Coordinates of N, CA and C in Angstrom, one line a residue:
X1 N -25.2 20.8 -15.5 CA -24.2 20.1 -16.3 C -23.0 19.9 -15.5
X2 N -22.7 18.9 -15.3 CA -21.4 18.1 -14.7 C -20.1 18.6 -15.3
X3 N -19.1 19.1 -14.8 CA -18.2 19.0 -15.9 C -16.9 18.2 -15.2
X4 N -16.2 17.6 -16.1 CA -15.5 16.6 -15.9 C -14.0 16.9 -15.4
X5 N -13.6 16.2 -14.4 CA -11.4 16.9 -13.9 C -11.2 15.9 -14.0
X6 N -10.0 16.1 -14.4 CA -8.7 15.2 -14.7 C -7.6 16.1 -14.3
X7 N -7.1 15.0 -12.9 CA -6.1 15.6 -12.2 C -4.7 14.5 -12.6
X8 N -3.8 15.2 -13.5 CA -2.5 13.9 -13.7 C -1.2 14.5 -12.6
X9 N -1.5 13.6 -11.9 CA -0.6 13.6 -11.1 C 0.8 12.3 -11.1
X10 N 1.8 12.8 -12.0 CA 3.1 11.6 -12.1 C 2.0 10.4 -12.9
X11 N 2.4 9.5 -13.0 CA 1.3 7.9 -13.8 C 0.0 8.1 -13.0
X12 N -0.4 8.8 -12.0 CA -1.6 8.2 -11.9 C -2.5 9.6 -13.0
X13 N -3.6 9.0 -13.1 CA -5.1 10.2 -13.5 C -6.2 9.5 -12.5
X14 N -6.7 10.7 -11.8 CA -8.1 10.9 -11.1 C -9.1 11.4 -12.0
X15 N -10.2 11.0 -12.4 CA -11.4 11.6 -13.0 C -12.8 11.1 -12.1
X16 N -13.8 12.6 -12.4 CA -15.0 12.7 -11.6 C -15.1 14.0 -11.8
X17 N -16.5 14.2 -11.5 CA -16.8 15.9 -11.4 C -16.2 16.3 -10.4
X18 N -15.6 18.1 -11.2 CA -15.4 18.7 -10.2 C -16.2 19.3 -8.8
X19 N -17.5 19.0 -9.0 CA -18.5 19.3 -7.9 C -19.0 18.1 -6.9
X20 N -17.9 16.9 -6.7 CA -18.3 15.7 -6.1 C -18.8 15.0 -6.5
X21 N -20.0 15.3 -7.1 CA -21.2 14.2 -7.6 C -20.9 13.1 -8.1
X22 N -19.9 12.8 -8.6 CA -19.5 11.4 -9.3 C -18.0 11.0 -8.8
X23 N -18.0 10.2 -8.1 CA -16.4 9.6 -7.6 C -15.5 9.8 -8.5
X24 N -14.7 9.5 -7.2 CA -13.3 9.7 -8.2 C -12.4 8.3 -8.5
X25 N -12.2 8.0 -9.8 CA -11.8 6.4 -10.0 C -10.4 6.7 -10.2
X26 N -9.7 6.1 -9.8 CA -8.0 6.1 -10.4 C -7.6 5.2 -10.9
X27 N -6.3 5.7 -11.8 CA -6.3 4.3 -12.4 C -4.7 3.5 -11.7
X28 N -4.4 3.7 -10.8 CA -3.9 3.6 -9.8 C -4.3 2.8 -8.5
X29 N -3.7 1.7 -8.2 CA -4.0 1.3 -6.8 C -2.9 1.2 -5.5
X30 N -3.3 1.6 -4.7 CA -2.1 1.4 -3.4 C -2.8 0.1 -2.5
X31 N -2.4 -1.4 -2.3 CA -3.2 -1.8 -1.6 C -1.8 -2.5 -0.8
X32 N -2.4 -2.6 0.8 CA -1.8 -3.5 1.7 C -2.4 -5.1 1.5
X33 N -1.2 -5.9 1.5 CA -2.0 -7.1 2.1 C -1.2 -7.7 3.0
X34 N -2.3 -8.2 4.0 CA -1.7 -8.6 5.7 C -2.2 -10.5 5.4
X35 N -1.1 -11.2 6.1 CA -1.2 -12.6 6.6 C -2.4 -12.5 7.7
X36 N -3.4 -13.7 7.6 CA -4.7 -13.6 7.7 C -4.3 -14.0 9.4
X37 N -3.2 -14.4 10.0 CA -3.1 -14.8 11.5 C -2.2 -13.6 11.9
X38 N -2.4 -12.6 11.5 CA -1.8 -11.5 12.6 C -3.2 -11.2 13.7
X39 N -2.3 -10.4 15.0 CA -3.1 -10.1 15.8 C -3.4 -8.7 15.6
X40 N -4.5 -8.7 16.0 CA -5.0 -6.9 16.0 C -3.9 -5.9 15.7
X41 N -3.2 -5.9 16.8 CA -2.1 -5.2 16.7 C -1.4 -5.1 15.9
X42 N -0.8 -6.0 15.4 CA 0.2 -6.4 14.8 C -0.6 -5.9 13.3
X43 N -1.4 -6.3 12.7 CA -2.2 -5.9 11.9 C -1.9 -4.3 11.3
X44 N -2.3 -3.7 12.5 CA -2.3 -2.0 12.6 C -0.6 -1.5 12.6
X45 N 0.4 -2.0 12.9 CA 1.6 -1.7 13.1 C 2.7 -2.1 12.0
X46 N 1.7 -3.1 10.9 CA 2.7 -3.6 9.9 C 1.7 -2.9 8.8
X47 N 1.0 -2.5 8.3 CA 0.1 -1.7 7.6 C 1.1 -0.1 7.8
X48 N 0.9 0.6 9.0 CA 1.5 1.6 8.9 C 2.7 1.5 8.3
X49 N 3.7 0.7 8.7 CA 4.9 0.6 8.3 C 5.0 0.2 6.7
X50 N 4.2 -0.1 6.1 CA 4.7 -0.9 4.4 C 4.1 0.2 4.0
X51 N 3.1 1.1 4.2 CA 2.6 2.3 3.2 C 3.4 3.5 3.7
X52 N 4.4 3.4 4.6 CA 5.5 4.5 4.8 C 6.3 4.5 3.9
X53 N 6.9 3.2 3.1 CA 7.7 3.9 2.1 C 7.4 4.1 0.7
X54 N 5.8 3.9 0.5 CA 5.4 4.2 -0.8 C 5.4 5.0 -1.1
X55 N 5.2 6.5 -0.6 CA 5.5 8.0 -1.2 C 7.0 8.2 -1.6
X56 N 7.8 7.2 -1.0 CA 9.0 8.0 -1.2 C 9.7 8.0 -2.5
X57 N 9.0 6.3 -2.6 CA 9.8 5.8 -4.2 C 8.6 6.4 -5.6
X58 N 7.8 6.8 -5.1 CA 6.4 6.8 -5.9 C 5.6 8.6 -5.4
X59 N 5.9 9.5 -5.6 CA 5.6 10.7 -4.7 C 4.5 11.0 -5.4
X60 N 4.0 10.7 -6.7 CA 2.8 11.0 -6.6 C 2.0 10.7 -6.1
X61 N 2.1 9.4 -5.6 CA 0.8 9.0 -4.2 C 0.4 10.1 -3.7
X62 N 1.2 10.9 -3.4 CA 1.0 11.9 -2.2 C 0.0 13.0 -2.9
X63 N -1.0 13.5 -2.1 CA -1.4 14.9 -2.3 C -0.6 15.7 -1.5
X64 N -1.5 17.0 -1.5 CA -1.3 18.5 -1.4 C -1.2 18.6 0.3
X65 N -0.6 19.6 0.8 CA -0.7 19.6 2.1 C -2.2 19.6 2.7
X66 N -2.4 19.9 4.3 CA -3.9 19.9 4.3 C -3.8 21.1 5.3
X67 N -4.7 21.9 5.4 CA -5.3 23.2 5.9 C -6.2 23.4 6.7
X68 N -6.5 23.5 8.0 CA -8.0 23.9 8.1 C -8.4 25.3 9.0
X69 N -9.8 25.5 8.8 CA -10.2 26.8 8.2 C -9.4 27.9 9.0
X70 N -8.9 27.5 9.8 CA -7.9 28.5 10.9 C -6.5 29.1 10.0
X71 N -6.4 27.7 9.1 CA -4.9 28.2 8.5 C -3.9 27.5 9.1
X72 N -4.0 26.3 10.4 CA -3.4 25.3 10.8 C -3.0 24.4 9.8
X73 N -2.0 24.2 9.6 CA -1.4 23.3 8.3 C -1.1 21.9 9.0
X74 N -1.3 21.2 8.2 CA -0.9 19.6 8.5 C -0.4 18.7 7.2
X75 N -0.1 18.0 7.6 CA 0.7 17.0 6.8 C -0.2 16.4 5.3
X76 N 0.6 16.9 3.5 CA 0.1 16.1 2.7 C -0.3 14.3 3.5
X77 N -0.8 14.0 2.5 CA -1.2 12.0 3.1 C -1.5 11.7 1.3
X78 N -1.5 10.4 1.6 CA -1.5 9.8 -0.1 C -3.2 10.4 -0.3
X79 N -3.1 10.7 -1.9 CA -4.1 11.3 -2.7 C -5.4 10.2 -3.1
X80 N -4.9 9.0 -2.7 CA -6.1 7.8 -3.1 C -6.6 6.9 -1.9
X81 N -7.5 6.0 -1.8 CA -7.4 5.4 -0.6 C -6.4 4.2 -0.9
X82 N -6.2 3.4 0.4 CA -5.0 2.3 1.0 C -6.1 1.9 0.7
X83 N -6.3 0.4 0.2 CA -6.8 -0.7 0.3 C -6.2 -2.0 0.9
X84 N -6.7 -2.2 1.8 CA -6.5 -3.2 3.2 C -6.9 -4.8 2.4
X85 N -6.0 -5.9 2.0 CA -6.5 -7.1 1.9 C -5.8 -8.3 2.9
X86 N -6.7 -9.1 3.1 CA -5.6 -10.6 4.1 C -5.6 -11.7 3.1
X87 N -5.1 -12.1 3.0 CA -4.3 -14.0 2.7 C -3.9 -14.8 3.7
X88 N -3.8 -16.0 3.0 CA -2.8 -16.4 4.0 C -1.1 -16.7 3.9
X89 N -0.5 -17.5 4.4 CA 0.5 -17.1 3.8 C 1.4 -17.6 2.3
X90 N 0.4 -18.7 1.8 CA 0.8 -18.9 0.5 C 0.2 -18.0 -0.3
X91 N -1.1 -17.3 0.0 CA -1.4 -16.6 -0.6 C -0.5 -15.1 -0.7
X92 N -0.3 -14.5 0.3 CA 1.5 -13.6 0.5 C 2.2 -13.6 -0.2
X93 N 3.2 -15.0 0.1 CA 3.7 -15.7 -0.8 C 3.8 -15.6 -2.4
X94 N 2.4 -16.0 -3.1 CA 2.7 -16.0 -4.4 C 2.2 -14.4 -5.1
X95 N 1.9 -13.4 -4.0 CA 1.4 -11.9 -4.7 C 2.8 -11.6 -4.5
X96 N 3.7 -12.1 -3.4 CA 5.4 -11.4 -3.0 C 6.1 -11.5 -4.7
X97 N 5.5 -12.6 -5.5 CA 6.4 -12.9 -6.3 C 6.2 -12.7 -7.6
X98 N 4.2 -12.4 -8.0 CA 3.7 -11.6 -8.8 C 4.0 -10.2 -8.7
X99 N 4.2 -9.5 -8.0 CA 4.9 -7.9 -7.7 C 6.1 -7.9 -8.1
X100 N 7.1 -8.8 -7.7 CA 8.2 -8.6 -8.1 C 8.2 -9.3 -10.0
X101 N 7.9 -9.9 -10.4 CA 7.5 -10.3 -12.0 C 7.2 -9.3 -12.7
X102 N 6.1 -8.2 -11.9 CA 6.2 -6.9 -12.8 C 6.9 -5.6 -12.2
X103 N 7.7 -5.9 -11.1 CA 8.5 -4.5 -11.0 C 7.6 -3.2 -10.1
X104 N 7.0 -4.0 -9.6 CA 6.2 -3.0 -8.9 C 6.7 -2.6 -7.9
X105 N 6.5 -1.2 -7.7 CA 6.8 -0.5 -6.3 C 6.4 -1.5 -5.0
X106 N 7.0 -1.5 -4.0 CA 6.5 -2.8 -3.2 C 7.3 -2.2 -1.9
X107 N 6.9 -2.7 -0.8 CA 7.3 -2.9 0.7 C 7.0 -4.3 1.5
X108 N 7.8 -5.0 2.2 CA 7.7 -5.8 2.9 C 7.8 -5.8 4.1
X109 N 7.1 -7.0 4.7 CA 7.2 -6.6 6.6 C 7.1 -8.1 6.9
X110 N 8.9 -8.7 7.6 CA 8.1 -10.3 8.1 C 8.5 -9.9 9.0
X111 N 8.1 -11.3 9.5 CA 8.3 -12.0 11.2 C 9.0 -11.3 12.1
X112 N 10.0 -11.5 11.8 CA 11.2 -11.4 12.3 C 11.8 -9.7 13.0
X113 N 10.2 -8.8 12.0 CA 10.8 -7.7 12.2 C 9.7 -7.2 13.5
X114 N 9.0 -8.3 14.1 CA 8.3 -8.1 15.6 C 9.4 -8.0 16.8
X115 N 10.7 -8.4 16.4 CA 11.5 -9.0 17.5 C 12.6 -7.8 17.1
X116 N 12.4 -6.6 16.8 CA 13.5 -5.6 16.2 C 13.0 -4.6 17.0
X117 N 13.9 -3.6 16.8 CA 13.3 -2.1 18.2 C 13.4 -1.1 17.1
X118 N 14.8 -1.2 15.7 CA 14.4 0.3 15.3 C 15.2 -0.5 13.2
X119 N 15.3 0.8 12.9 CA 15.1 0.5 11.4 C 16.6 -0.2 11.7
X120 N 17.9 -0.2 12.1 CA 18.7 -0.7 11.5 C 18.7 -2.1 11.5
X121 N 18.2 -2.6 12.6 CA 18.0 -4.0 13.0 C 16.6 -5.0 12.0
X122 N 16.0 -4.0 11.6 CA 14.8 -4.0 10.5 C 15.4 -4.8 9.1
X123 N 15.7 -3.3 8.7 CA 17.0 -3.6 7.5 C 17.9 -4.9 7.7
X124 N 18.5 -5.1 8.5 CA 19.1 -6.2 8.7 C 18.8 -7.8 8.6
X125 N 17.3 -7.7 9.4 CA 16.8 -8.8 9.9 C 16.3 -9.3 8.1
X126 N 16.0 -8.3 7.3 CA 15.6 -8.7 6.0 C 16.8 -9.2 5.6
X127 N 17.6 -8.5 5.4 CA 18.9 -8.7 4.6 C 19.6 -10.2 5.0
X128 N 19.2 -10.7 6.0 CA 19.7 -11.8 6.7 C 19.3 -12.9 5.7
X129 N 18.2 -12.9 5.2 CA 17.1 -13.9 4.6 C 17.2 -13.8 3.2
X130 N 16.9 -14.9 2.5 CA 17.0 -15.0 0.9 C 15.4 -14.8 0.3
X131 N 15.2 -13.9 -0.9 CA 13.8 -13.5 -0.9 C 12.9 -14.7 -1.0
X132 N 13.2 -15.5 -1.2 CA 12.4 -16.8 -1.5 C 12.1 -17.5 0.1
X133 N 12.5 -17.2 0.8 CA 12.8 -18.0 2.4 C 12.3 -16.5 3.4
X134 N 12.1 -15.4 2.6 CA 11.4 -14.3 3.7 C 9.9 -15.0 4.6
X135 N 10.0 -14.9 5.9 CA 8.8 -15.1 6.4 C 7.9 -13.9 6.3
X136 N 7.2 -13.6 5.2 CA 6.1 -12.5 5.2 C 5.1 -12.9 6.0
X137 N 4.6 -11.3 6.5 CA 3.3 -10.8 7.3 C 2.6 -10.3 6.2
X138 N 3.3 -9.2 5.9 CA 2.5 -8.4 5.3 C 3.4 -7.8 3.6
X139 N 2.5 -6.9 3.5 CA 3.6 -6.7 2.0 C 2.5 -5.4 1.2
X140 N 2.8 -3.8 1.1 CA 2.5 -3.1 0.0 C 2.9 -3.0 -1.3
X141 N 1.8 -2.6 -2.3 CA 2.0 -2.6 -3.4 C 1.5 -1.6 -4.1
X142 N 2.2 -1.1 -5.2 CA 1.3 0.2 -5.9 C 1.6 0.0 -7.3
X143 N 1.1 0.4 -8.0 CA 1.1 0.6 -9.7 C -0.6 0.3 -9.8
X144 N -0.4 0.2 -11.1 CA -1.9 0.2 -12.4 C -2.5 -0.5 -11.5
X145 N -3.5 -0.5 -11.4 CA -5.3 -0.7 -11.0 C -5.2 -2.4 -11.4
X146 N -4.9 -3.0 -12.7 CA -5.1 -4.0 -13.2 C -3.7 -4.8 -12.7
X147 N -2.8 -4.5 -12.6 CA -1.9 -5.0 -12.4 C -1.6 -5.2 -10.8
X148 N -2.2 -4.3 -10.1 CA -2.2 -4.3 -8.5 C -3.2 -5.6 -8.5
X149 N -4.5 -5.7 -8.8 CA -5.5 -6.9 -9.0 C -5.1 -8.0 -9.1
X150 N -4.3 -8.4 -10.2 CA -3.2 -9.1 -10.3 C -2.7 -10.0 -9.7
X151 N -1.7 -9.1 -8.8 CA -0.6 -9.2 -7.7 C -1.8 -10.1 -6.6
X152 N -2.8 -9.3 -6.6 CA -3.5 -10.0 -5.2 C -4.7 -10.8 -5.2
X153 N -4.3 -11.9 -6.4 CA -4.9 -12.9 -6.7 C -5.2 -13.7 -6.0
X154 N -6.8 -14.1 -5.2 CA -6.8 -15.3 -4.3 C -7.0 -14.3 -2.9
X155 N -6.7 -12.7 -2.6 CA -6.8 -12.3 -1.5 C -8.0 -11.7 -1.1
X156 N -8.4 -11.6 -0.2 CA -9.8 -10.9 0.0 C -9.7 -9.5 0.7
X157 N -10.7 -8.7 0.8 CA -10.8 -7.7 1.4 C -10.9 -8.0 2.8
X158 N -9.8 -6.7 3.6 CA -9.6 -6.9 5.2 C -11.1 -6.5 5.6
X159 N -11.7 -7.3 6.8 CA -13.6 -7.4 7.0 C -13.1 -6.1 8.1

């Protein structure tokens, strides 16, 4: 007999057996979505950057630290998976502005911030630009499962 956990962690709930057998659904989503003409790179370096500041405003994302069997400690990491989607850039565009309609925890990453070396010039290069006239790349998002879906209407899963 299976028996059932529920882990409430801040708004999210994880449920599944506590013995694996049955996944774990959340009702929570963290998903990236990337402009479908970035380059590999670029890809990998604006992803890291937009799921860096979702634990901070949102710390439940985060689990527990991590351990292994020696007793070497390493760094908590968010408690759910990142889901990776592309668009293009209208499609960007109109998830930039469905996120902001519901207030969702969010991060952004444009253009402009390829041509920057460190956060002050980051911060800046946004601040330069009116949100409607941001050149988005990429853009994180988190809240409800249904409402993250939502937001990334029209986008597909990164292949």
């Amino acid at each position: 007999m299976r028996t059932k956990d529920e882990t409430h962690t801040g708004t999210g709930v994880e449920t599944g057996a506590r013995d694996g057998s049955v996944p774990v659904r959340f009702d929570t989503k963290i998903a990236v979505l990337l402009r479908d003409d970035l380059e590999p790179w670029q890809r990998l370096n604006v992803t890291a950057f937009l799921v860096s500041g979702l634990g901070t405003v949102s710390p439940e994302v985060i689990g527990e630290p991590y351990a292994d069997a020696d007793d070497t400690a390493y760094l908590p990491m968010f408690r759910q998976p990142v889901l990776i989607f592309e668009g293009t850039k209208e499609t960007l565009t109109a998830a930039h502005g469905r996120a902001l309609s519901r207030s969702l925890p969010r991060a952004a990453f444009t253009a402009d911030l390829f041509s920057t070396g460190n956060d002050r010039d980051n911060r800046a290069a946004v601040r330069a630009v009116g949100r409607d006239q941001l050149d988005l790349v990429g853009m994180a998002v988190y809240g409800p499962r249904n409402a993250v879906d939502k937001v990334l209407k029209g986008a597909r899963m990164h292949p």
